[in-house]
C-alpha cells in the first residue's frame, strides 16, 4: 500500500523548503539495538532518513540523517527479508516497497531505464 498523502505531508514538513518529494517508504532499522522506525524520503536533492515516533510509525518526528541524492539505496538483499544498507545502517523494508527502492536508484543512476510518464499533463 502506498504511503498516504497525510504521511507524505508530515514528511514534507521536515524537509528544507523547495525540495521536490519523489519517493517515501517506511523502514525499520535492524542494525541498531532494538527496532526503530524510519521513513526514507527521496527528493530531487537528497535522501533524508526521518525517525518516527515510538508508538506511531506513520508519524515522522525528526531528521535522523541526510545523504546526497546520488547515494545508492540498493541493492536489496533478500536473506530473511528485504533489507537495504546505506549510511552505515541496515534497514528492513516491506516487500511492497522494493520496487520503490529500485525506481529511486534508477532515477538517480540510470534515468534512461525508467518508463516514460503515461500521463505527463496530470
GROMACS .gro file of N, CA and C in nm:
model
  366
    1UNK      N    1   0.084  -0.118   0.000
    1UNK     CA    2   0.000   0.000   0.000
    1UNK      C    3   0.089   0.124   0.000
    2UNK      N    4   0.066   0.217  -0.090
    2UNK     CA    5   0.148   0.339  -0.093
    2UNK      C    6   0.133   0.420   0.036
    3UNK      N    7   0.234   0.498   0.063
    3UNK     CA    8   0.228   0.587   0.178
    3UNK      C    9   0.119   0.690   0.151
    4UNK      N   10   0.038   0.718   0.250
    4UNK     CA   11  -0.076   0.808   0.232
    4UNK      C   12  -0.032   0.952   0.211
    5UNK      N   13  -0.122   1.032   0.158
    5UNK     CA   14  -0.096   1.174   0.137
    5UNK      C   15  -0.069   1.245   0.270
    6UNK      N   16  -0.136   1.202   0.375
    6UNK     CA   17  -0.116   1.264   0.507
    6UNK      C   18   0.026   1.237   0.557
    7UNK      N   19   0.075   1.116   0.540
    7UNK     CA   20   0.211   1.082   0.583
    7UNK      C   21   0.312   1.160   0.499
    8UNK      N   22   0.288   1.168   0.368
    8UNK     CA   23   0.377   1.244   0.280
    8UNK      C   24   0.382   1.390   0.323
    9UNK      N   25   0.269   1.445   0.361
    9UNK     CA   26   0.265   1.585   0.406
    9UNK      C   27   0.345   1.603   0.535
   10UNK      N   28   0.334   1.507   0.627
   10UNK     CA   29   0.411   1.516   0.752
   10UNK      C   30   0.560   1.506   0.724
   11UNK      N   31   0.598   1.422   0.628
   11UNK     CA   32   0.739   1.411   0.589
   11UNK      C   33   0.786   1.541   0.524
   12UNK      N   34   0.706   1.594   0.434
   12UNK     CA   35   0.741   1.717   0.363
   12UNK      C   36   0.767   1.832   0.461
   13UNK      N   37   0.693   1.835   0.572
   13UNK     CA   38   0.708   1.942   0.670
   13UNK      C   39   0.847   1.942   0.735
   14UNK      N   40   0.917   1.830   0.734
   14UNK     CA   41   1.050   1.820   0.795
   14UNK      C   42   1.163   1.842   0.694
   15UNK      N   43   1.129   1.861   0.568
   15UNK     CA   44   1.230   1.881   0.463
   15UNK      C   45   1.257   2.029   0.441
   16UNK      N   46   1.374   2.061   0.386
   16UNK     CA   47   1.401   2.201   0.350
   16UNK      C   48   1.300   2.250   0.246
   17UNK      N   49   1.267   2.375   0.255
   17UNK     CA   50   1.170   2.435   0.161
   17UNK      C   51   1.226   2.425   0.019
   18UNK      N   52   1.139   2.388  -0.073
   18UNK     CA   53   1.176   2.382  -0.214
   18UNK      C   54   1.220   2.246  -0.264
   19UNK      N   55   1.240   2.150  -0.175
   19UNK     CA   56   1.278   2.017  -0.222
   19UNK      C   57   1.155   1.945  -0.276
   20UNK      N   58   1.170   1.882  -0.392
   20UNK     CA   59   1.061   1.813  -0.459
   20UNK      C   60   1.058   1.668  -0.414
   21UNK      N   61   0.958   1.629  -0.339
   21UNK     CA   62   0.945   1.494  -0.286
   21UNK      C   63   0.916   1.397  -0.400
   22UNK      N   64   0.999   1.293  -0.413
   22UNK     CA   65   0.984   1.194  -0.519
   22UNK      C   66   0.928   1.061  -0.467
   23UNK      N   67   0.993   1.007  -0.364
   23UNK     CA   68   0.955   0.876  -0.310
   23UNK      C   69   0.959   0.881  -0.158
   24UNK      N   70   0.869   0.804  -0.096
   24UNK     CA   71   0.868   0.788   0.050
   24UNK      C   72   0.835   0.643   0.079
   25UNK      N   73   0.910   0.583   0.171
   25UNK     CA   74   0.872   0.448   0.215
   25UNK      C   75   0.917   0.427   0.359
   26UNK      N   76   0.840   0.347   0.433
   26UNK     CA   77   0.877   0.317   0.572
   26UNK      C   78   0.985   0.210   0.576
   27UNK      N   79   1.064   0.213   0.682
   27UNK     CA   80   1.169   0.114   0.702
   27UNK      C   81   1.193   0.098   0.851
   28UNK      N   82   1.251  -0.015   0.886
   28UNK     CA   83   1.289  -0.040   1.025
   28UNK      C   84   1.438  -0.068   1.030
   29UNK      N   85   1.505  -0.008   1.125
   29UNK     CA   86   1.647  -0.034   1.142
   29UNK      C   87   1.666  -0.170   1.206
   30UNK      N   88   1.750  -0.251   1.146
   30UNK     CA   89   1.782  -0.379   1.207
   30UNK      C   90   1.927  -0.380   1.254
   31UNK      N   91   1.996  -0.266   1.238
   31UNK     CA   92   2.135  -0.259   1.281
   31UNK      C   93   2.151  -0.189   1.416
   32UNK      N   94   2.050  -0.118   1.458
   32UNK     CA   95   2.055  -0.050   1.588
   32UNK      C   96   2.000  -0.145   1.695
   33UNK      N   97   2.035  -0.123   1.822
   33UNK     CA   98   1.976  -0.205   1.928
   33UNK      C   99   1.825  -0.183   1.931
   34UNK      N  100   1.750  -0.288   1.942
   34UNK     CA  101   1.604  -0.277   1.937
   34UNK      C  102   1.558  -0.253   1.794
   35UNK      N  103   1.434  -0.220   1.779
   35UNK     CA  104   1.379  -0.192   1.647
   35UNK      C  105   1.334  -0.048   1.644
   36UNK      N  106   1.386   0.028   1.550
   36UNK     CA  107   1.349   0.169   1.538
   36UNK      C  108   1.282   0.190   1.403
   37UNK      N  109   1.179   0.274   1.401
   37UNK     CA  110   1.107   0.302   1.278
   37UNK      C  111   1.157   0.429   1.211
   38UNK      N  112   1.158   0.425   1.079
   38UNK     CA  113   1.205   0.538   0.999
   38UNK      C  114   1.118   0.554   0.876
   39UNK      N  115   1.123   0.673   0.817
   39UNK     CA  116   1.067   0.699   0.685
   39UNK      C  117   1.186   0.741   0.600
   40UNK      N  118   1.203   0.677   0.487
   40UNK     CA  119   1.309   0.714   0.393
   40UNK      C  120   1.243   0.804   0.289
   41UNK      N  121   1.292   0.926   0.277
   41UNK     CA  122   1.232   1.026   0.189
   41UNK      C  123   1.335   1.065   0.082
   42UNK      N  124   1.299   1.042  -0.043
   42UNK     CA  125   1.387   1.075  -0.154
   42UNK      C  126   1.330   1.198  -0.223
   43UNK      N  127   1.414   1.302  -0.235
   43UNK     CA  128   1.373   1.424  -0.303
   43UNK      C  129   1.462   1.442  -0.426
   44UNK      N  130   1.443   1.552  -0.493
   44UNK     CA  131   1.527   1.581  -0.608
   44UNK      C  132   1.671   1.614  -0.567
   45UNK      N  133   1.696   1.648  -0.440
   45UNK     CA  134   1.829   1.689  -0.394
   45UNK      C  135   1.893   1.599  -0.289
   46UNK      N  136   1.814   1.518  -0.219
   46UNK     CA  137   1.871   1.442  -0.108
   46UNK      C  138   1.790   1.316  -0.078
   47UNK      N  139   1.850   1.233   0.006
   47UNK     CA  140   1.779   1.121   0.068
   47UNK      C  141   1.781   1.151   0.217
   48UNK      N  142   1.664   1.169   0.274
   48UNK     CA  143   1.653   1.206   0.415
   48UNK      C  144   1.592   1.089   0.492
   49UNK      N  145   1.655   1.054   0.602
   49UNK     CA  146   1.604   0.949   0.689
   49UNK      C  147   1.537   1.019   0.806
   50UNK      N  148   1.407   0.997   0.819
   50UNK     CA  149   1.329   1.057   0.927
   50UNK      C  150   1.298   0.952   1.032
   51UNK      N  151   1.330   0.981   1.157
   51UNK     CA  152   1.293   0.892   1.267
   51UNK      C  153   1.144   0.912   1.295
   52UNK      N  154   1.075   0.804   1.324
   52UNK     CA  155   0.932   0.812   1.355
   52UNK      C  156   0.911   0.807   1.506
   53UNK      N  157   0.791   0.840   1.545
   53UNK     CA  158   0.757   0.831   1.687
   53UNK      C  159   0.756   0.685   1.729
   54UNK      N  160   0.783   0.660   1.856
   54UNK     CA  161   0.796   0.524   1.905
   54UNK      C  162   0.668   0.442   1.888
   55UNK      N  163   0.554   0.501   1.916
   55UNK     CA  164   0.429   0.426   1.912
   55UNK      C  165   0.345   0.454   1.789
   56UNK      N  166   0.397   0.535   1.697
   56UNK     CA  167   0.324   0.564   1.573
   56UNK      C  168   0.425   0.574   1.459
   57UNK      N  169   0.447   0.462   1.392
   57UNK     CA  170   0.548   0.454   1.287
   57UNK      C  171   0.510   0.532   1.161
   58UNK      N  172   0.388   0.586   1.155
   58UNK     CA  173   0.349   0.668   1.041
   58UNK      C  174   0.366   0.816   1.071
   59UNK      N  175   0.420   0.848   1.187
   59UNK     CA  176   0.436   0.988   1.229
   59UNK      C  177   0.585   1.022   1.238
   60UNK      N  178   0.641   1.085   1.132
   60UNK     CA  179   0.782   1.123   1.141
   60UNK      C  180   0.802   1.229   1.249
   61UNK      N  181   0.910   1.215   1.325
   61UNK     CA  182   0.932   1.304   1.439
   61UNK      C  183   1.052   1.396   1.420
   62UNK      N  184   1.157   1.346   1.355
   62UNK     CA  185   1.278   1.427   1.342
   62UNK      C  186   1.365   1.376   1.227
   63UNK      N  187   1.456   1.461   1.185
   63UNK     CA  188   1.552   1.422   1.081
   63UNK      C  189   1.664   1.344   1.148
   64UNK      N  190   1.684   1.222   1.104
   64UNK     CA  191   1.788   1.135   1.159
   64UNK      C  192   1.919   1.155   1.082
   65UNK      N  193   1.910   1.159   0.948
   65UNK     CA  194   2.030   1.174   0.865
   65UNK      C  195   1.989   1.228   0.728
   66UNK      N  196   2.083   1.296   0.663
   66UNK     CA  197   2.062   1.345   0.527
   66UNK      C  198   2.180   1.300   0.444
   67UNK      N  199   2.150   1.241   0.329
   67UNK     CA  200   2.252   1.191   0.237
   67UNK      C  201   2.235   1.259   0.102
   68UNK      N  202   2.343   1.271   0.025
   68UNK     CA  203   2.330   1.328  -0.109
   68UNK      C  204   2.237   1.242  -0.195
   69UNK      N  205   2.172   1.304  -0.290
   69UNK     CA  206   2.077   1.231  -0.376
   69UNK      C  207   2.146   1.120  -0.452
   70UNK      N  208   2.272   1.135  -0.482
   70UNK     CA  209   2.343   1.032  -0.559
   70UNK      C  210   2.392   0.917  -0.470
   71UNK      N  211   2.331   0.900  -0.354
   71UNK     CA  212   2.359   0.785  -0.268
   71UNK      C  213   2.272   0.670  -0.315
   72UNK      N  214   2.334   0.557  -0.339
   72UNK     CA  215   2.260   0.440  -0.387
   72UNK      C  216   2.192   0.370  -0.269
   73UNK      N  217   2.064   0.339  -0.285
   73UNK     CA  218   1.988   0.268  -0.180
   73UNK      C  219   2.006   0.118  -0.190
   74UNK      N  220   2.009   0.065  -0.309
   74UNK     CA  221   2.019  -0.078  -0.330
   74UNK      C  222   2.164  -0.123  -0.335
   75UNK      N  223   2.185  -0.249  -0.358
   75UNK     CA  224   2.085  -0.349  -0.393
   75UNK      C  225   2.008  -0.397  -0.270
   76UNK      N  226   1.892  -0.450  -0.297
   76UNK     CA  227   1.809  -0.507  -0.192
   76UNK      C  228   1.855  -0.650  -0.167
   77UNK      N  229   1.882  -0.680  -0.042
   77UNK     CA  230   1.920  -0.815  -0.003
   77UNK      C  231   1.794  -0.888   0.045
   78UNK      N  232   1.780  -1.015   0.009
   78UNK     CA  233   1.658  -1.089   0.043
   78UNK      C  234   1.681  -1.204   0.140
   79UNK      N  235   1.791  -1.206   0.211
   79UNK     CA  236   1.813  -1.315   0.306
   79UNK      C  237   1.737  -1.285   0.435
   80UNK      N  238   1.628  -1.354   0.456
   80UNK     CA  239   1.547  -1.334   0.576
   80UNK      C  240   1.439  -1.229   0.560
   81UNK      N  241   1.449  -1.144   0.466
   81UNK     CA  242   1.354  -1.036   0.441
   81UNK      C  243   1.426  -0.925   0.366
   82UNK      N  244   1.354  -0.844   0.290
   82UNK     CA  245   1.421  -0.741   0.212
   82UNK      C  246   1.489  -0.637   0.301
   83UNK      N  247   1.618  -0.616   0.278
   83UNK     CA  248   1.693  -0.515   0.352
   83UNK      C  249   1.778  -0.434   0.256
   84UNK      N  250   1.805  -0.310   0.296
   84UNK     CA  251   1.899  -0.225   0.224
   84UNK      C  252   2.000  -0.173   0.325
   85UNK      N  253   2.118  -0.145   0.277
   85UNK     CA  254   2.222  -0.091   0.365
   85UNK      C  255   2.274   0.038   0.305
   86UNK      N  256   2.261   0.146   0.379
   86UNK     CA  257   2.322   0.273   0.337
   86UNK      C  258   2.337   0.362   0.458
   87UNK      N  259   2.433   0.453   0.448
   87UNK     CA  260   2.459   0.544   0.559
   87UNK      C  261   2.504   0.473   0.685
   88UNK      N  262   2.565   0.356   0.670
   88UNK     CA  263   2.614   0.283   0.786
   88UNK      C  264   2.506   0.209   0.864
   89UNK      N  265   2.384   0.204   0.809
   89UNK     CA  266   2.274   0.134   0.877
   89UNK      C  267   2.213   0.032   0.784
   90UNK      N  268   2.150  -0.068   0.843
   90UNK     CA  269   2.075  -0.167   0.767
   90UNK      C  270   1.927  -0.147   0.798
   91UNK      N  271   1.847  -0.134   0.692
   91UNK     CA  272   1.703  -0.111   0.706
   91UNK      C  273   1.627  -0.225   0.645
   92UNK      N  274   1.526  -0.272   0.716
   92UNK     CA  275   1.434  -0.370   0.660
   92UNK      C  276   1.317  -0.294   0.599
   93UNK      N  277   1.278  -0.335   0.478
   93UNK     CA  278   1.166  -0.272   0.410
   93UNK      C  279   1.063  -0.379   0.376
   94UNK      N  280   0.938  -0.340   0.370
   94UNK     CA  281   0.834  -0.434   0.328
   94UNK      C  282   0.853  -0.466   0.180
   95UNK      N  283   0.816  -0.586   0.140
   95UNK     CA  284   0.832  -0.629   0.001
   95UNK      C  285   0.765  -0.534  -0.097
   96UNK      N  286   0.655  -0.474  -0.057
   96UNK     CA  287   0.583  -0.386  -0.148
   96UNK      C  288   0.663  -0.260  -0.183
   97UNK      N  289   0.766  -0.226  -0.105
   97UNK     CA  290   0.845  -0.105  -0.131
   97UNK      C  291   0.978  -0.136  -0.201
   98UNK      N  292   1.005  -0.261  -0.231
   98UNK     CA  293   1.128  -0.297  -0.303
   98UNK      C  294   1.132  -0.227  -0.439
   99UNK      N  295   1.018  -0.219  -0.506
   99UNK     CA  296   1.013  -0.151  -0.636
   99UNK      C  297   1.043  -0.001  -0.622
  100UNK      N  298   1.006   0.057  -0.510
  100UNK     CA  299   1.034   0.199  -0.486
  100UNK      C  300   1.185   0.220  -0.474
  101UNK      N  301   1.253   0.131  -0.403
  101UNK     CA  302   1.399   0.140  -0.391
  101UNK      C  303   1.462   0.132  -0.530
  102UNK      N  304   1.416   0.038  -0.612
  102UNK     CA  305   1.469   0.024  -0.747
  102UNK      C  306   1.442   0.146  -0.833
  103UNK      N  307   1.322   0.201  -0.823
  103UNK     CA  308   1.287   0.319  -0.901
  103UNK      C  309   1.369   0.441  -0.859
  104UNK      N  310   1.390   0.458  -0.729
  104UNK     CA  311   1.470   0.571  -0.680
  104UNK      C  312   1.614   0.561  -0.730
  105UNK      N  313   1.672   0.441  -0.725
  105UNK     CA  314   1.807   0.423  -0.776
  105UNK      C  315   1.813   0.444  -0.927
  106UNK      N  316   1.715   0.393  -0.998
  106UNK     CA  317   1.713   0.410  -1.144
  106UNK      C  318   1.701   0.558  -1.181
  107UNK      N  319   1.621   0.633  -1.109
  107UNK     CA  320   1.605   0.775  -1.137
  107UNK      C  321   1.738   0.849  -1.123
  108UNK      N  322   1.818   0.812  -1.023
  108UNK     CA  323   1.944   0.881  -0.998
  108UNK      C  324   2.060   0.830  -1.084
  109UNK      N  325   2.061   0.699  -1.113
  109UNK     CA  326   2.178   0.641  -1.178
  109UNK      C  327   2.155   0.592  -1.320
  110UNK      N  328   2.031   0.568  -1.360
  110UNK     CA  329   2.002   0.520  -1.495
  110UNK      C  330   1.866   0.573  -1.541
  111UNK      N  331   1.853   0.707  -1.551
  111UNK     CA  332   1.720   0.762  -1.583
  111UNK      C  333   1.665   0.714  -1.717
  112UNK      N  334   1.750   0.671  -1.807
  112UNK     CA  335   1.702   0.619  -1.935
  112UNK      C  336   1.628   0.487  -1.922
  113UNK      N  337   1.645   0.419  -1.809
  113UNK     CA  338   1.578   0.290  -1.787
  113UNK      C  339   1.435   0.305  -1.736
  114UNK      N  340   1.398   0.425  -1.691
  114UNK     CA  341   1.263   0.446  -1.639
  114UNK      C  342   1.163   0.457  -1.753
  115UNK      N  343   1.044   0.402  -1.734
  115UNK     CA  344   0.940   0.419  -1.836
  115UNK      C  345   0.895   0.564  -1.842
  116UNK      N  346   0.850   0.606  -1.956
  116UNK     CA  347   0.800   0.743  -1.970
  116UNK      C  348   0.669   0.756  -1.895
  117UNK      N  349   0.642   0.876  -1.845
  117UNK     CA  350   0.519   0.905  -1.771
  117UNK      C  351   0.402   0.894  -1.869
  118UNK      N  352   0.306   0.804  -1.843
  118UNK     CA  353   0.193   0.788  -1.936
  118UNK      C  354   0.094   0.904  -1.930
  119UNK      N  355   0.097   0.982  -1.823
  119UNK     CA  356   0.005   1.095  -1.808
  119UNK      C  357   0.085   1.220  -1.767
  120UNK      N  358   0.169   1.273  -1.855
  120UNK     CA  359   0.256   1.383  -1.814
  120UNK      C  360   0.185   1.514  -1.781
  121UNK      N  361   0.061   1.527  -1.824
  121UNK     CA  362  -0.011   1.653  -1.801
  121UNK      C  363  -0.088   1.657  -1.669
  122UNK      N  364  -0.083   1.550  -1.594
  122UNK     CA  365  -0.155   1.548  -1.465
  122UNK      C  366  -0.077   1.613  -1.357
   0.00000   0.00000   0.00000
